[in-house]
Coordinates of C-alpha atoms and ligand atoms in Angstrom, one line a residue:
X1 CA -7.1 7.5 -30.4
X2 CA -6.8 8.9 -26.8
X3 CA -3.4 9.5 -25.8
X4 CA -4.2 8.1 -21.7
X5 CA -2.5 5.1 -20.8
X6 CA -4.7 1.9 -21.2
X7 CA -5.2 0.3 -18.2
X8 CA -6.6 -3.3 -17.3
X9 CA -7.9 -4.1 -13.6
X10 CA -7.8 -7.5 -11.9
X11 CA -10.1 -7.6 -9.0
X12 CA -11.7 -4.2 -7.4
X13 CA -15.3 -5.3 -8.5
X14 CA -18.6 -4.1 -7.1
X15 CA -18.2 -6.4 -3.8
X16 CA -14.4 -5.0 -2.9
X17 CA -13.4 -2.4 -0.8
X18 CA -10.2 -0.7 -2.5
X19 CA -11.6 -0.8 -6.3
X20 CA -13.3 2.4 -6.0
X21 CA -10.5 4.2 -4.8
X22 CA -7.9 2.9 -7.7
X23 CA -10.8 3.4 -10.3
X24 CA -11.0 7.3 -9.3
X25 CA -7.3 7.8 -8.4
X26 CA -6.6 6.6 -11.9
X27 CA -8.9 9.1 -13.6
X28 CA -7.8 12.2 -11.2
X29 CA -5.1 13.8 -13.4
X30 CA -6.6 12.4 -16.6
X31 CA -3.5 9.9 -17.4
X32 CA -5.5 6.5 -17.7
X33 CA -8.3 5.3 -19.3
X34 CA -9.8 1.6 -18.0
X35 CA -10.0 -0.6 -20.9
X36 CA -11.1 -3.8 -19.8
X37 CA -9.8 -6.5 -17.0
X38 CA -11.5 -9.1 -14.7
X39 CA -13.3 -7.4 -11.8
X40 CA -14.9 -10.6 -10.2
X41 CA -14.3 -14.7 -10.9
X42 CA -18.1 -15.1 -11.3
X43 CA -19.2 -13.8 -15.0
X44 CA -22.4 -12.6 -14.0
X45 CA -21.0 -10.2 -11.5
X46 CA -18.2 -9.4 -13.5
X47 CA -19.7 -8.5 -16.5
X48 CA -22.4 -6.8 -14.6
X49 CA -20.3 -4.7 -12.8
X50 CA -18.8 -3.7 -15.9
X51 CA -22.1 -2.7 -17.4
X52 CA -22.8 -0.7 -13.9
X53 CA -19.5 1.3 -14.6
X54 CA -20.1 2.0 -18.2
X55 CA -17.2 0.4 -19.4
X56 CA -17.5 -1.3 -22.9
X57 CA -17.6 -5.3 -22.2
X58 CA -15.4 -6.3 -25.0
X59 CA -12.5 -6.5 -22.9
X60 CA -13.8 -7.6 -19.9
X61 CA -12.7 -11.4 -19.6
X62 CA -14.2 -14.3 -18.2
X63 CA -10.6 -14.8 -16.1
X64 CA -6.6 -13.4 -15.6
X65 CA -5.4 -16.3 -18.4
X66 CA -7.9 -15.6 -21.2
X67 CA -7.1 -11.6 -20.5
X68 CA -3.6 -12.4 -21.0
X69 CA -3.9 -14.3 -24.4
X70 CA -6.5 -12.1 -25.8
X71 CA -4.6 -8.9 -25.0
X72 CA -1.3 -10.1 -26.4
X73 CA -3.1 -10.6 -29.8
X74 CA -4.1 -7.1 -30.0
X75 CA -1.7 -4.6 -31.7
X76 CA 0.6 -2.8 -29.6
X77 CA -1.1 0.5 -29.8
X78 CA -4.5 -1.0 -28.5
X79 CA -3.2 -3.4 -25.9
X80 CA -3.3 -2.6 -22.2
X81 CA -0.1 -1.1 -21.0
X82 CA -0.5 -1.5 -17.2
X83 CA -2.5 -3.9 -15.1
X84 CA -3.5 -3.0 -11.5
X85 CA -3.7 -6.0 -9.2
X86 CA -6.6 -5.4 -6.7
X87 CA -7.1 -9.0 -5.5
X88 CA -6.7 -11.0 -2.3
X89 CA -3.1 -11.2 -1.5
X90 CA -2.9 -14.8 -2.9
X91 CA -3.4 -14.0 -6.3
X92 CA -0.9 -11.0 -6.6
X93 CA 2.3 -13.5 -7.3
X94 CA 0.9 -15.2 -10.0
X95 CA -0.7 -12.4 -11.8
X96 CA 2.0 -9.7 -11.4
X97 CA 4.6 -12.5 -12.8
X98 CA 2.6 -13.5 -15.7
X99 CA 1.7 -9.6 -16.6
X100 CA 5.8 -9.2 -16.3
X101 CA 6.4 -12.1 -18.4
X102 CA 4.1 -10.9 -21.1
X103 CA 5.1 -7.3 -21.2
X104 CA 2.5 -5.4 -19.4
X105 CA 3.6 -2.7 -16.6
X106 CA 1.9 -3.6 -13.1
X107 CA 0.4 -1.6 -10.5
X108 CA 0.0 -4.2 -7.1
X109 CA -1.9 -4.3 -3.9
X110 CA 0.0 -4.7 -0.8
X111 CA 1.1 -6.9 0.8
X112 CA 3.1 -7.6 -2.7
X113 CA 3.0 -11.5 -2.6
X114 CA 2.4 -13.8 0.2
X115 CA 5.9 -14.9 1.0
X116 CA 9.1 -13.0 0.8
X117 CA 10.6 -16.0 -1.8
X118 CA 8.1 -15.0 -3.9
X119 CA 8.7 -11.5 -3.5
X120 CA 12.6 -12.2 -4.6
X121 CA 11.3 -14.3 -7.6
X122 CA 9.0 -11.1 -8.7
X123 CA 11.9 -8.9 -8.3
X124 CA 14.1 -11.0 -10.7
X125 CA 11.4 -11.4 -13.1
X126 CA 10.8 -7.2 -12.9
X127 CA 14.7 -7.1 -13.2
X128 CA 14.5 -9.0 -16.4
X129 CA 12.1 -6.8 -17.8
X130 CA 11.8 -3.1 -18.8
X131 CA 8.7 -2.7 -16.9
X132 CA 7.5 -0.9 -13.7
X133 CA 5.9 -2.1 -10.9
X134 CA 4.3 0.1 -8.4
X135 CA 2.7 -1.1 -5.2
X136 CA 0.4 0.8 -3.7
X137 CA 1.1 2.0 -0.3
X138 CA -1.5 4.6 -0.4
X139 CA -0.7 6.9 2.7
X140 CA 2.8 7.7 0.8
X141 CA 0.7 10.0 -2.1
X142 CA -0.5 12.3 0.9
X143 CA 1.1 16.0 0.4
X144 CA 1.6 16.0 3.9
X145 CA 3.4 13.2 4.6
X146 CA 5.6 14.0 1.3
X147 CA 6.3 17.5 3.1
X148 CA 7.4 15.1 6.2
X149 CA 9.8 13.5 4.1
X150 CA 11.2 16.4 2.4
X151 CA 11.7 18.1 6.0
X152 CA 13.5 15.1 7.5
X153 CA 15.8 14.9 4.6
X154 CA 16.8 18.7 4.6
X155 CA 17.6 18.2 8.5
X156 CA 14.6 20.4 9.8
X157 CA 14.5 18.0 12.8
X158 CA 18.1 17.1 12.9
X159 CA 19.3 13.7 13.8
X160 CA 16.5 10.8 14.0
X161 CA 16.4 9.5 17.4
X162 CA 12.9 8.0 17.7
X163 CA 10.3 6.6 15.4
X164 CA 6.8 5.9 16.6
X165 CA 4.4 4.5 14.1
X166 CA 0.4 3.4 15.2
X167 CA -2.2 1.6 13.0
X168 CA -5.5 1.0 14.8
X169 CA -8.6 -0.5 13.2
X170 CA -11.4 -2.0 15.2
X171 CA -13.0 -3.8 12.4
X172 CA -12.2 -7.4 13.1
X173 CA -13.8 -7.3 16.5
X174 CA -17.3 -7.8 15.8
X175 CA -15.8 -11.1 13.6
X176 CA -13.4 -12.7 15.7
X177 CA -15.1 -14.0 19.0
X178 CA -17.7 -15.7 16.3
X179 CA -16.4 -19.0 15.2
X180 CA -18.3 -19.2 12.0
X181 CA -17.7 -15.5 11.1
X182 CA -13.6 -15.7 11.7
X183 CA -13.8 -18.9 9.5
X184 CA -15.1 -17.0 6.6
X185 CA -13.2 -14.0 5.9
X186 CA -10.1 -14.2 3.2
X187 CA -7.9 -12.4 5.7
X188 CA -7.6 -14.9 8.1
X189 CA -7.1 -17.8 5.8
X190 CA -3.6 -18.1 5.4
X191 CA -4.1 -19.8 1.7
X192 CA -5.7 -16.5 0.7
X193 CA -4.1 -13.7 2.8
X194 CA -0.5 -15.6 3.3
X195 CA 1.2 -15.7 6.8
X196 CA -0.2 -12.8 8.5
X197 CA -3.3 -10.9 8.8
X198 CA -2.7 -7.5 10.8
X199 CA 1.1 -7.2 10.3
X200 CA 0.4 -7.9 6.7
X201 CA -2.5 -6.0 6.2
X202 CA -1.7 -2.9 8.1
X203 CA 1.7 -3.2 9.7
X204 CA 3.1 -3.1 6.5
X205 CA 1.6 0.5 5.8
X206 CA 3.4 1.6 9.1
X207 CA 6.9 -0.1 8.3
X208 CA 6.6 1.3 4.7
X209 CA 6.1 5.0 6.3
X210 CA 8.7 4.9 8.3
X211 CA 11.2 3.8 5.9
X212 CA 9.6 6.5 3.5
X213 CA 9.9 9.4 5.7
X214 CA 13.0 8.8 7.2
X215 CA 14.6 7.2 4.4
X216 CA 16.3 4.9 7.0
X217 CA 16.3 1.1 6.8
X218 CA 14.7 -0.9 9.6
X219 CA 17.8 -3.4 10.5
X220 CA 15.8 -5.6 12.8
X221 CA 12.8 -6.4 14.6
X222 CA 11.3 -7.7 18.1
X223 CA 7.2 -8.7 17.5
X224 CA 4.7 -9.6 20.2
X225 CA 1.5 -10.5 18.3
X226 CA -1.9 -11.2 19.5
X227 CA -4.4 -14.1 17.7
X228 CA -6.5 -14.0 20.9
X229 CA -8.1 -17.6 19.8
X230 CA -6.3 -21.0 19.5
X231 CA -7.9 -22.1 16.2
X232 CA -7.0 -18.5 14.9
X233 CA -4.4 -19.0 12.6
X234 CA -3.6 -15.4 12.1
X235 CA -2.4 -12.5 13.8
X236 CA -5.0 -9.4 14.6
X237 CA -2.8 -7.5 17.0
X238 CA 0.9 -6.5 17.2
X239 CA 3.6 -4.5 18.9
X240 CA 6.8 -4.6 17.0
X241 CA 10.0 -2.8 18.4
X242 CA 12.1 -1.8 15.5
X243 CA 16.0 -0.7 15.3
X244 CA 17.4 1.3 12.7
X245 CA 20.4 1.6 14.6
X246 CA 22.1 1.6 17.9
X247 CA 20.9 5.1 18.3
X248 CA 17.6 5.1 15.9
X249 CA 14.9 3.1 17.7
X250 CA 11.2 2.8 17.8
X251 CA 7.9 1.1 18.0
X252 CA 5.5 0.0 15.1
X253 CA 1.9 -0.7 17.0
X254 CA -0.8 -2.5 15.2
X255 CA -4.2 -3.4 15.8
X256 CA -7.2 -4.7 14.3
X257 CA -9.2 -5.1 17.7
X258 CA -8.4 -1.7 19.0
X259 CA -12.3 -1.5 19.3
X260 CA -14.0 1.4 18.0
X261 CA -10.9 2.5 15.9
X262 CA -11.5 3.4 12.4
X263 CA -8.1 3.7 10.3
X264 CA -6.3 5.9 13.5
X265 CA -2.7 5.5 11.3
X266 CA -0.2 7.7 12.9
X267 CA 3.3 8.6 12.6
X268 CA 5.8 10.6 14.6
X269 CA 9.5 11.1 13.9
X270 CA 11.3 12.6 16.6
X271 CA 14.9 14.2 15.8
X272 CA 17.5 16.0 18.1
X273 CA 16.1 19.4 17.0
X274 CA 12.7 18.8 16.7
X275 CA 10.0 16.5 15.7
X276 CA 6.7 15.6 13.1
X277 CA 3.4 14.4 13.4
X278 CA 0.9 13.4 11.2
X279 CA -2.5 11.4 11.5
X280 CA -4.1 9.5 8.7
X281 CA -7.8 10.3 9.9
X282 CA -6.4 14.4 9.8
X283 CA -4.1 14.2 6.8
X284 CA -3.9 17.6 6.0
X285 CA -2.2 18.6 9.2
X286 CA 1.8 18.1 9.9
X287 CA 2.7 19.0 13.2
X288 CA 6.3 20.2 13.9
X289 CA 7.2 20.6 17.3
X290 CA 10.6 22.2 18.9
X291 CA 11.6 22.6 22.4
X292 CA 10.3 25.8 24.2
X293 CA 8.2 27.0 21.4
X294 CA 4.7 26.6 20.1
X295 CA 3.5 24.2 18.0
X296 CA 3.4 24.7 14.0
X297 CA 1.1 23.5 12.0
X298 CA 1.6 22.9 8.3
X299 CA -1.0 22.6 5.7
X300 CA -1.2 21.4 1.9
X301 CA -0.8 23.7 -1.1
X302 CA 1.2 26.8 0.4
X303 CA 4.2 28.0 -1.2
X304 CA 6.3 27.0 2.2
X305 CA 6.0 23.5 1.4
X306 CA 8.1 21.3 -0.8
X307 CA 7.5 20.8 -4.7
X308 CA 7.0 17.1 -4.4
X309 CA 4.5 18.2 -1.4
X310 CA 2.7 20.8 -3.9
X311 CA 2.8 18.4 -6.7
X312 CA 0.4 16.4 -4.8
X313 CA -2.3 19.3 -4.2
X314 CA -4.6 20.2 -7.0
X315 CA -6.6 22.9 -5.2
X316 CA -6.1 26.1 -3.4
X317 CA -5.3 25.9 0.4
X318 CA -8.2 25.1 2.3
X319 CA -9.9 22.6 0.1
X320 CA -9.4 19.5 2.3
X321 CA -7.8 16.5 0.0
X322 CA -8.1 12.9 1.4
X323 CA -7.1 9.3 0.4
X324 CA -8.7 9.4 -2.9
X325 CA -6.4 12.5 -3.5
X326 CA -3.5 10.6 -2.2
X327 CA -3.7 7.1 -4.5
X328 CA -4.2 9.8 -7.4
X329 CA -0.7 11.1 -6.6
X330 CA 0.6 7.6 -6.7
X331 CA -1.1 7.3 -10.1
X332 CA 0.1 10.4 -11.2
X333 CA 3.8 9.6 -10.6
X334 CA 3.4 6.0 -12.4
X335 CA 2.1 7.8 -15.3
X336 CA 5.0 9.6 -15.6
X337 CA 7.1 6.7 -15.4
X338 CA 4.8 4.8 -18.0
X339 CA 5.6 7.7 -19.9
X340 CA 9.2 8.2 -19.6
X341 CA 8.7 11.8 -18.4
X342 CA 10.9 13.3 -15.2
X343 CA 9.5 12.4 -12.2
X344 CA 11.2 12.1 -8.2
X345 CA 11.6 8.6 -6.9
X346 CA 9.3 9.3 -3.8
X347 CA 6.3 9.6 -6.2
X348 CA 5.6 5.9 -5.9
X349 CA 6.1 3.1 -4.3
X350 CA 8.3 0.3 -6.1
X351 CA 8.5 -3.4 -6.4
X352 CA 11.7 -2.4 -3.9
X353 CA 9.4 -1.5 -1.0
X354 CA 7.2 -4.2 -1.8
X355 CA 10.0 -6.7 -1.6
X356 CA 10.8 -4.7 2.2
X357 CA 7.3 -5.1 3.5
X358 CA 7.4 -8.8 2.7
X359 CA 10.9 -9.3 4.2
X360 CA 9.1 -7.2 7.2
X361 CA 6.2 -9.6 7.8
X362 CA 8.4 -12.7 7.3
X363 CA 10.7 -11.6 9.9
X364 CA 8.2 -9.8 12.5
X365 CA 6.2 -13.6 12.3
X366 CA 9.8 -15.3 13.0
X367 CA 10.5 -13.1 15.9
X368 CA 7.1 -13.8 17.4
X369 CA 7.3 -17.7 16.6
X370 CA 10.8 -17.9 18.1
X371 CA 9.8 -16.6 21.5
X372 CA 9.7 -12.7 20.9
X373 CA 13.8 -12.3 19.9
X374 CA 15.3 -9.8 17.8
X375 CA 15.5 -10.9 14.0
X376 CA 17.9 -9.1 11.5
X377 CA 16.1 -8.2 8.1
X378 CA 18.0 -8.8 5.0
Ligands
NAD401 N1 -3.6 0.1 -0.3 C1 -4.5 0.1 0.5 O1 -4.6 1.0 1.7 C2 -5.6 -1.1 0.6 C3 -6.9 -1.0 1.3 C4 -7.3 -2.1 1.6 C5 -6.9 -3.4 0.6 N2 -5.7 -3.2 0.2 C6 -5.3 -4.6 -0.6 O2 -6.2 -4.8 -1.4 C7 -6.3 -6.0 -2.2 C8 -8.1 -6.3 -1.9 O3 -8.5 -6.2 -1.1 P1 -9.9 -5.6 -0.8 O4 -10.1 -5.1 0.8 O5 -10.6 -4.9 -2.2 O6 -10.6 -7.1 -1.1 P2 -12.2 -7.5 -1.2 O7 -12.4 -8.5 -0.7 O8 -13.0 -6.6 -1.0 O9 -12.4 -7.8 -3.0 C9 -11.5 -8.4 -3.5 C10 -12.0 -8.4 -5.2 O10 -11.3 -9.0 -6.0 C11 -11.9 -9.9 -6.5 N3 -11.6 -11.3 -7.2 C12 -11.3 -12.2 -6.5 N4 -10.8 -13.5 -6.9 C13 -10.9 -12.7 -8.2 C14 -10.2 -13.5 -9.4 N5 -9.7 -14.8 -9.3 N6 -9.9 -12.6 -10.4 C15 -10.5 -11.6 -10.5 N7 -11.0 -10.9 -9.3 C16 -11.2 -11.6 -8.3 C17 -13.2 -9.9 -6.1 O11 -14.3 -10.3 -6.8 C18 -13.5 -8.6 -5.4 O12 -14.0 -7.9 -6.3 C19 -5.7 -6.9 -0.9 O13 -4.4 -7.3 -1.3 C20 -5.8 -6.0 0.4 O14 -4.6 -5.9 0.9 C21 -5.2 -2.1 -0.1

């Protein structure tokens, strides 16, 4: 029998955006084997997709409840060990909770739930078990982001004094100006998406990123969001001022109506000695800035990088790695945790990061709705 970790998948079918990323990432270090799942709620699509990717169909189930009921009948050595939840947001909480209650580790897409309350319940459920919940803030798997984190922790930029994260996309621009189109996507439907679109979808990546690289906690936020149309219930653009302390302040700038932008996610952290800058669309370059000196560009795979960063490069320097590799590094960390092997806690985001993300979304919306006021995070 294969020694690979038995992985189930919920969502991520042929019609999805994120499914292929998880499938490729899970196979990247030969640690996981996909054994079944529910890829689509429509049976023909579900089974048709499984056949298309060459998966044995005996463990492709008609729905989530059937997956749980059938899997727990199997001997433990055959049963799925971990299940990735890649569905629209509103299904994350009920699926993740039931998986934990039935003894499965969980890999959950972000945002982890649709409310902060649900996130707290999920944390309680996880604490009652001995199980892992990883939340796939994909970008934390990039080698140069991991290098940035380690350099900041080592004091290479001194004391952090300015934080700036931007995530600009333009994909919703062709949709938002057409009423019929905007009424027909799940990301603009609060029942499926939760209380936020832009902040929940990409603001949460920026928030997680600044806490990940600086190891600081955002204490309060002040938000100004844009909805563009009165009948649109969901933010599609927003600027959020963040405060970690009296001396460490910054901004998260997010948009899905930055026309023409693709995934322009940048993070810039400035200390009293130096600064570090990174851009998702050119992820193999990390810029190190010092007063009066030429800019330095650090790249993956070189021995000057930290152990954590090098752990995430599979090839010698000069072979560009991208978002698939970044997610692959997250799966690699999760595999170590499932196998009870030693790992760096920075190797994958956990339920605590998912909970922080939900706290951020809720307080950001509150700040805007209460007239752009400062709101404290828990
Ligand atoms: N980490 C990232 O960078 C990143 C990027 C994109 C999306 N996401 C997240 O991934 C999730 C999915 O996003 P997407 O863009 O792939 O969505 P999508 O709409 O493209 O795909 C959703 C998939 O879920 C399936 N699905 C729906 N209901 C289901 C059910 N009841 N049972 C089983 N499958 C079901 C659909 O058939 C489809 O395959 C969202 O939570 C989103 O926020 C994360």
